[in-house]
Amino acid sequence: MAGILYLIPNTLGDDAREGQLSSVLPKDTIERASQLRYWIVENAKTARALLKAVGTQSPLICPIQEMQMSEWRGPGKEQAGKESVNLKAMLQPILDGHDMGLMSEAGLPAIADPGSDVVKMAHQMGITVRALVGPSSLLLALMSSGMNGQSFAFHGYLPVQHNEKLASLKQLEQE
């Protein structure tokens, strides 16, 4: 029987420090994360930091050093043309019957995040995907903005380069 891909939220800042994690992530999310041995992460260092904090709240299934972590930073940051092969290989433990976690560097995996590639591939492979509750910078910004949450659009992050950023803003003005 195949395992499940769990989308494990990460904190948005230094909230992973001991004692603060439970004020950011629900108990069920912390407990699920503590029971996963296989991971696809955007950044192994931040994933280990969160798992260290998780271990103070719920016993880890194994030491962090024994967990299998594969980094996925998105297309273009992996070997060109090998993205789907790499993702299939990374997801193989699920097909072998193991549950796996997907963790972003911050916030929710797959929301303005390369984790969306992993989720898409999991669906294509017939893998069950379960999203768990956690913080989202996008929704927190919307909530605190006073804007109408019934009708809004998120166009992703603006480019870093000044000229590209201006072009993107001008295009958004036209829409």
PDB file of C-alpha atoms in Angstrom:
ATOM      1  CA  MET A   1       0.000   0.000   0.000  1.00  0.00           C
ATOM      2  CA  ALA A   2       1.338   3.430  -0.977  1.00  0.00           C
ATOM      3  CA  GLY A   3       2.119   6.073   1.602  1.00  0.00           C
ATOM      4  CA  ILE A   4       0.857   9.649   1.727  1.00  0.00           C
ATOM      5  CA  LEU A   5       2.551  12.953   0.886  1.00  0.00           C
ATOM      6  CA  TYR A   6       1.926  15.337   3.787  1.00  0.00           C
ATOM      7  CA  LEU A   7       2.331  19.066   3.160  1.00  0.00           C
ATOM      8  CA  ILE A   8       3.980  20.235   6.376  1.00  0.00           C
ATOM      9  CA  PRO A   9       3.925  24.005   7.011  1.00  0.00           C
ATOM     10  CA  ASN A  10       7.041  25.719   8.292  1.00  0.00           C
ATOM     11  CA  THR A  11       7.166  28.782  10.505  1.00  0.00           C
ATOM     12  CA  LEU A  12       7.521  32.253   8.987  1.00  0.00           C
ATOM     13  CA  GLY A  13      10.464  33.351  11.107  1.00  0.00           C
ATOM     14  CA  ASP A  14      12.080  32.492  14.403  1.00  0.00           C
ATOM     15  CA  ASP A  15       8.884  30.903  15.742  1.00  0.00           C
ATOM     16  CA  ALA A  16      10.523  27.468  15.690  1.00  0.00           C
ATOM     17  CA  ARG A  17      12.472  28.289  18.817  1.00  0.00           C
ATOM     18  CA  GLU A  18      11.785  25.975  21.693  1.00  0.00           C
ATOM     19  CA  GLY A  19       8.485  26.735  23.392  1.00  0.00           C
ATOM     20  CA  GLN A  20       7.081  28.929  20.608  1.00  0.00           C
ATOM     21  CA  LEU A  21       6.339  26.265  18.004  1.00  0.00           C
ATOM     22  CA  SER A  22       3.031  25.222  19.548  1.00  0.00           C
ATOM     23  CA  SER A  23       1.740  28.799  19.259  1.00  0.00           C
ATOM     24  CA  VAL A  24       2.290  28.678  15.466  1.00  0.00           C
ATOM     25  CA  LEU A  25       1.570  25.081  14.430  1.00  0.00           C
ATOM     26  CA  PRO A  26      -1.360  22.948  15.626  1.00  0.00           C
ATOM     27  CA  LYS A  27      -0.617  19.894  17.751  1.00  0.00           C
ATOM     28  CA  ASP A  28      -1.751  17.511  14.976  1.00  0.00           C
ATOM     29  CA  THR A  29       0.682  19.093  12.496  1.00  0.00           C
ATOM     30  CA  ILE A  30       3.561  18.836  14.982  1.00  0.00           C
ATOM     31  CA  GLU A  31       2.725  15.201  15.765  1.00  0.00           C
ATOM     32  CA  ARG A  32       2.471  14.232  12.079  1.00  0.00           C
ATOM     33  CA  ALA A  33       5.817  15.903  11.321  1.00  0.00           C
ATOM     34  CA  SER A  34       7.439  14.002  14.190  1.00  0.00           C
ATOM     35  CA  GLN A  35       6.420  10.670  12.641  1.00  0.00           C
ATOM     36  CA  LEU A  36       7.920  11.224   9.181  1.00  0.00           C
ATOM     37  CA  ARG A  37      11.288   9.772   8.204  1.00  0.00           C
ATOM     38  CA  TYR A  38      11.238  10.753   4.501  1.00  0.00           C
ATOM     39  CA  TRP A  39      11.240  14.375   3.363  1.00  0.00           C
ATOM     40  CA  ILE A  40      11.355  16.588   0.293  1.00  0.00           C
ATOM     41  CA  VAL A  41      12.433  20.036   1.455  1.00  0.00           C
ATOM     42  CA  GLU A  42      13.286  23.363  -0.112  1.00  0.00           C
ATOM     43  CA  ASN A  43      16.210  23.831   2.277  1.00  0.00           C
ATOM     44  CA  ALA A  44      17.595  21.028   4.454  1.00  0.00           C
ATOM     45  CA  LYS A  45      19.049  23.422   7.039  1.00  0.00           C
ATOM     46  CA  THR A  46      15.716  25.127   7.784  1.00  0.00           C
ATOM     47  CA  ALA A  47      13.928  21.762   7.704  1.00  0.00           C
ATOM     48  CA  ARG A  48      16.321  20.347  10.310  1.00  0.00           C
ATOM     49  CA  ALA A  49      15.808  23.448  12.485  1.00  0.00           C
ATOM     50  CA  LEU A  50      12.035  22.996  12.420  1.00  0.00           C
ATOM     51  CA  LEU A  51      12.324  19.263  13.095  1.00  0.00           C
ATOM     52  CA  LYS A  52      14.599  19.976  16.061  1.00  0.00           C
ATOM     53  CA  ALA A  53      11.844  22.194  17.500  1.00  0.00           C
ATOM     54  CA  VAL A  54       9.208  19.562  16.630  1.00  0.00           C
ATOM     55  CA  GLY A  55      11.241  17.040  18.634  1.00  0.00           C
ATOM     56  CA  THR A  56      10.849  19.179  21.767  1.00  0.00           C
ATOM     57  CA  GLN A  57       7.051  18.924  21.418  1.00  0.00           C
ATOM     58  CA  SER A  58       6.634  15.344  20.162  1.00  0.00           C
ATOM     59  CA  PRO A  59       9.207  12.498  20.025  1.00  0.00           C
ATOM     60  CA  LEU A  60      10.758  12.114  16.575  1.00  0.00           C
ATOM     61  CA  ILE A  61      10.437   8.731  14.836  1.00  0.00           C
ATOM     62  CA  CYS A  62      14.238   8.695  14.444  1.00  0.00           C
ATOM     63  CA  PRO A  63      17.192  11.059  14.922  1.00  0.00           C
ATOM     64  CA  ILE A  64      17.231  13.909  12.396  1.00  0.00           C
ATOM     65  CA  GLN A  65      20.567  12.623  11.024  1.00  0.00           C
ATOM     66  CA  GLU A  66      18.849   9.359  10.025  1.00  0.00           C
ATOM     67  CA  MET A  67      15.998  11.058   8.164  1.00  0.00           C
ATOM     68  CA  GLN A  68      16.139  10.966   4.376  1.00  0.00           C
ATOM     69  CA  MET A  69      15.947  14.545   3.064  1.00  0.00           C
ATOM     70  CA  SER A  70      15.935  15.426  -0.615  1.00  0.00           C
ATOM     71  CA  GLU A  71      16.165  19.092  -1.571  1.00  0.00           C
ATOM     72  CA  TRP A  72      13.918  20.446  -4.332  1.00  0.00           C
ATOM     73  CA  ARG A  73      14.297  24.107  -5.213  1.00  0.00           C
ATOM     74  CA  GLY A  74      12.299  24.068  -8.416  1.00  0.00           C
ATOM     75  CA  PRO A  75      12.857  23.867 -12.153  1.00  0.00           C
ATOM     76  CA  GLY A  76      15.969  25.595 -13.368  1.00  0.00           C
ATOM     77  CA  LYS A  77      17.675  24.988 -10.059  1.00  0.00           C
ATOM     78  CA  GLU A  78      18.026  21.299 -10.778  1.00  0.00           C
ATOM     79  CA  GLN A  79      19.806  19.701 -13.699  1.00  0.00           C
ATOM     80  CA  ALA A  80      18.062  20.907 -16.884  1.00  0.00           C
ATOM     81  CA  GLY A  81      15.661  18.356 -18.335  1.00  0.00           C
ATOM     82  CA  LYS A  82      15.884  16.085 -15.288  1.00  0.00           C
ATOM     83  CA  GLU A  83      13.189  17.682 -13.120  1.00  0.00           C
ATOM     84  CA  SER A  84      10.512  15.009 -13.603  1.00  0.00           C
ATOM     85  CA  VAL A  85      13.026  12.171 -13.202  1.00  0.00           C
ATOM     86  CA  ASN A  86      14.343  13.701  -9.982  1.00  0.00           C
ATOM     87  CA  LEU A  87      10.853  14.248  -8.580  1.00  0.00           C
ATOM     88  CA  LYS A  88       9.780  10.697  -9.397  1.00  0.00           C
ATOM     89  CA  ALA A  89      12.868   9.346  -7.645  1.00  0.00           C
ATOM     90  CA  MET A  90      12.293  11.639  -4.657  1.00  0.00           C
ATOM     91  CA  LEU A  91       8.687  10.433  -4.347  1.00  0.00           C
ATOM     92  CA  GLN A  92       9.598   6.726  -4.664  1.00  0.00           C
ATOM     93  CA  PRO A  93       9.529   6.047  -0.884  1.00  0.00           C
ATOM     94  CA  ILE A  94       5.786   6.830  -0.954  1.00  0.00           C
ATOM     95  CA  LEU A  95       5.217   4.173  -3.615  1.00  0.00           C
ATOM     96  CA  ASP A  96       7.253   1.822  -1.402  1.00  0.00           C
ATOM     97  CA  GLY A  97       4.685   2.366   1.378  1.00  0.00           C
ATOM     98  CA  HIS A  98       6.297   5.152   3.423  1.00  0.00           C
ATOM     99  CA  ASP A  99       4.633   8.428   4.351  1.00  0.00           C
ATOM    100  CA  MET A 100       6.625  11.512   3.356  1.00  0.00           C
ATOM    101  CA  GLY A 101       6.653  15.198   4.258  1.00  0.00           C
ATOM    102  CA  LEU A 102       7.011  18.154   1.910  1.00  0.00           C
ATOM    103  CA  MET A 103       8.347  21.291   3.607  1.00  0.00           C
ATOM    104  CA  SER A 104       8.958  24.785   2.284  1.00  0.00           C
ATOM    105  CA  GLU A 105      11.648  27.081   3.600  1.00  0.00           C
ATOM    106  CA  ALA A 106       8.900  29.175   5.216  1.00  0.00           C
ATOM    107  CA  GLY A 107       5.120  29.038   5.371  1.00  0.00           C
ATOM    108  CA  LEU A 108       2.954  26.691   3.349  1.00  0.00           C
ATOM    109  CA  PRO A 109       4.446  24.301   0.798  1.00  0.00           C
ATOM    110  CA  ALA A 110       3.236  24.790  -2.790  1.00  0.00           C
ATOM    111  CA  ILE A 111       1.925  28.351  -2.256  1.00  0.00           C
ATOM    112  CA  ALA A 112       4.230  30.674  -4.243  1.00  0.00           C
ATOM    113  CA  ASP A 113       6.752  27.909  -3.680  1.00  0.00           C
ATOM    114  CA  PRO A 114       8.580  25.253  -5.735  1.00  0.00           C
ATOM    115  CA  GLY A 115       6.722  22.586  -3.743  1.00  0.00           C
ATOM    116  CA  SER A 116       3.865  22.946  -6.229  1.00  0.00           C
ATOM    117  CA  ASP A 117       5.988  20.935  -8.704  1.00  0.00           C
ATOM    118  CA  VAL A 118       6.238  18.109  -6.167  1.00  0.00           C
ATOM    119  CA  VAL A 119       2.484  18.119  -5.496  1.00  0.00           C
ATOM    120  CA  LYS A 120       1.707  18.132  -9.224  1.00  0.00           C
ATOM    121  CA  MET A 121       4.021  15.154  -9.809  1.00  0.00           C
ATOM    122  CA  ALA A 122       2.516  13.319  -6.818  1.00  0.00           C
ATOM    123  CA  HIS A 123      -0.961  13.711  -8.335  1.00  0.00           C
ATOM    124  CA  GLN A 124       0.322  12.502 -11.715  1.00  0.00           C
ATOM    125  CA  MET A 125       1.750   9.420  -9.969  1.00  0.00           C
ATOM    126  CA  GLY A 126      -1.562   8.710  -8.184  1.00  0.00           C
ATOM    127  CA  ILE A 127      -0.169   9.584  -4.746  1.00  0.00           C
ATOM    128  CA  THR A 128      -2.536  10.814  -2.022  1.00  0.00           C
ATOM    129  CA  VAL A 129      -1.674  14.361  -0.895  1.00  0.00           C
ATOM    130  CA  ARG A 130      -2.800  15.813   2.444  1.00  0.00           C
ATOM    131  CA  ALA A 131      -2.279  19.455   3.378  1.00  0.00           C
ATOM    132  CA  LEU A 132      -1.830  20.299   7.058  1.00  0.00           C
ATOM    133  CA  VAL A 133      -2.648  23.582   8.795  1.00  0.00           C
ATOM    134  CA  GLY A 134      -0.014  26.259   9.349  1.00  0.00           C
ATOM    135  CA  PRO A 135       0.960  29.901   8.777  1.00  0.00           C
ATOM    136  CA  SER A 136       0.689  31.618   5.391  1.00  0.00           C
ATOM    137  CA  SER A 137       2.324  35.015   4.824  1.00  0.00           C
ATOM    138  CA  LEU A 138      -0.082  35.657   1.941  1.00  0.00           C
ATOM    139  CA  LEU A 139      -3.212  35.145   4.039  1.00  0.00           C
ATOM    140  CA  LEU A 140      -1.780  36.937   7.073  1.00  0.00           C
ATOM    141  CA  ALA A 141      -1.010  39.976   4.877  1.00  0.00           C
ATOM    142  CA  LEU A 142      -4.512  39.892   3.374  1.00  0.00           C
ATOM    143  CA  MET A 143      -6.127  39.560   6.796  1.00  0.00           C
ATOM    144  CA  SER A 144      -4.231  42.533   8.222  1.00  0.00           C
ATOM    145  CA  SER A 145      -4.633  44.738   5.105  1.00  0.00           C
ATOM    146  CA  GLY A 146      -8.309  45.549   5.530  1.00  0.00           C
ATOM    147  CA  MET A 147      -8.900  44.582   1.889  1.00  0.00           C
ATOM    148  CA  ASN A 148     -11.921  42.565   0.831  1.00  0.00           C
ATOM    149  CA  GLY A 149     -10.949  38.929   1.304  1.00  0.00           C
ATOM    150  CA  GLN A 150     -13.864  37.801  -0.872  1.00  0.00           C
ATOM    151  CA  SER A 151     -12.222  39.015  -4.051  1.00  0.00           C
ATOM    152  CA  PHE A 152      -8.470  39.325  -4.454  1.00  0.00           C
ATOM    153  CA  ALA A 153      -5.751  38.102  -6.774  1.00  0.00           C
ATOM    154  CA  PHE A 154      -2.249  36.929  -5.998  1.00  0.00           C
ATOM    155  CA  HIS A 155       0.166  37.192  -8.890  1.00  0.00           C
ATOM    156  CA  GLY A 156       3.182  35.729  -7.135  1.00  0.00           C
ATOM    157  CA  TYR A 157       6.336  37.511  -6.139  1.00  0.00           C
ATOM    158  CA  LEU A 158       7.648  40.406  -8.172  1.00  0.00           C
ATOM    159  CA  PRO A 159      10.975  39.943  -9.983  1.00  0.00           C
ATOM    160  CA  VAL A 160      14.093  41.058  -8.112  1.00  0.00           C
ATOM    161  CA  GLN A 161      15.662  42.955 -11.034  1.00  0.00           C
ATOM    162  CA  HIS A 162      14.495  46.598 -11.135  1.00  0.00           C
ATOM    163  CA  ASN A 163      13.577  46.738 -14.852  1.00  0.00           C
ATOM    164  CA  GLU A 164      11.713  43.423 -14.709  1.00  0.00           C
ATOM    165  CA  LYS A 165       9.913  44.554 -11.561  1.00  0.00           C
ATOM    166  CA  LEU A 166       8.751  47.790 -13.233  1.00  0.00           C
ATOM    167  CA  ALA A 167       7.546  45.876 -16.301  1.00  0.00           C
ATOM    168  CA  SER A 168       5.591  43.464 -14.088  1.00  0.00           C
ATOM    169  CA  LEU A 169       3.987  46.322 -12.150  1.00  0.00           C
ATOM    170  CA  LYS A 170       2.992  48.073 -15.380  1.00  0.00           C
ATOM    171  CA  GLN A 171       1.476  44.833 -16.669  1.00  0.00           C
ATOM    172  CA  LEU A 172      -0.505  44.409 -13.431  1.00  0.00           C
ATOM    173  CA  GLU A 173      -1.805  47.989 -13.760  1.00  0.00           C
ATOM    174  CA  GLN A 174      -3.216  47.080 -17.180  1.00  0.00           C
ATOM    175  CA  GLU A 175      -5.135  44.068 -15.842  1.00  0.00           C
TER     176      GLU A 175
END
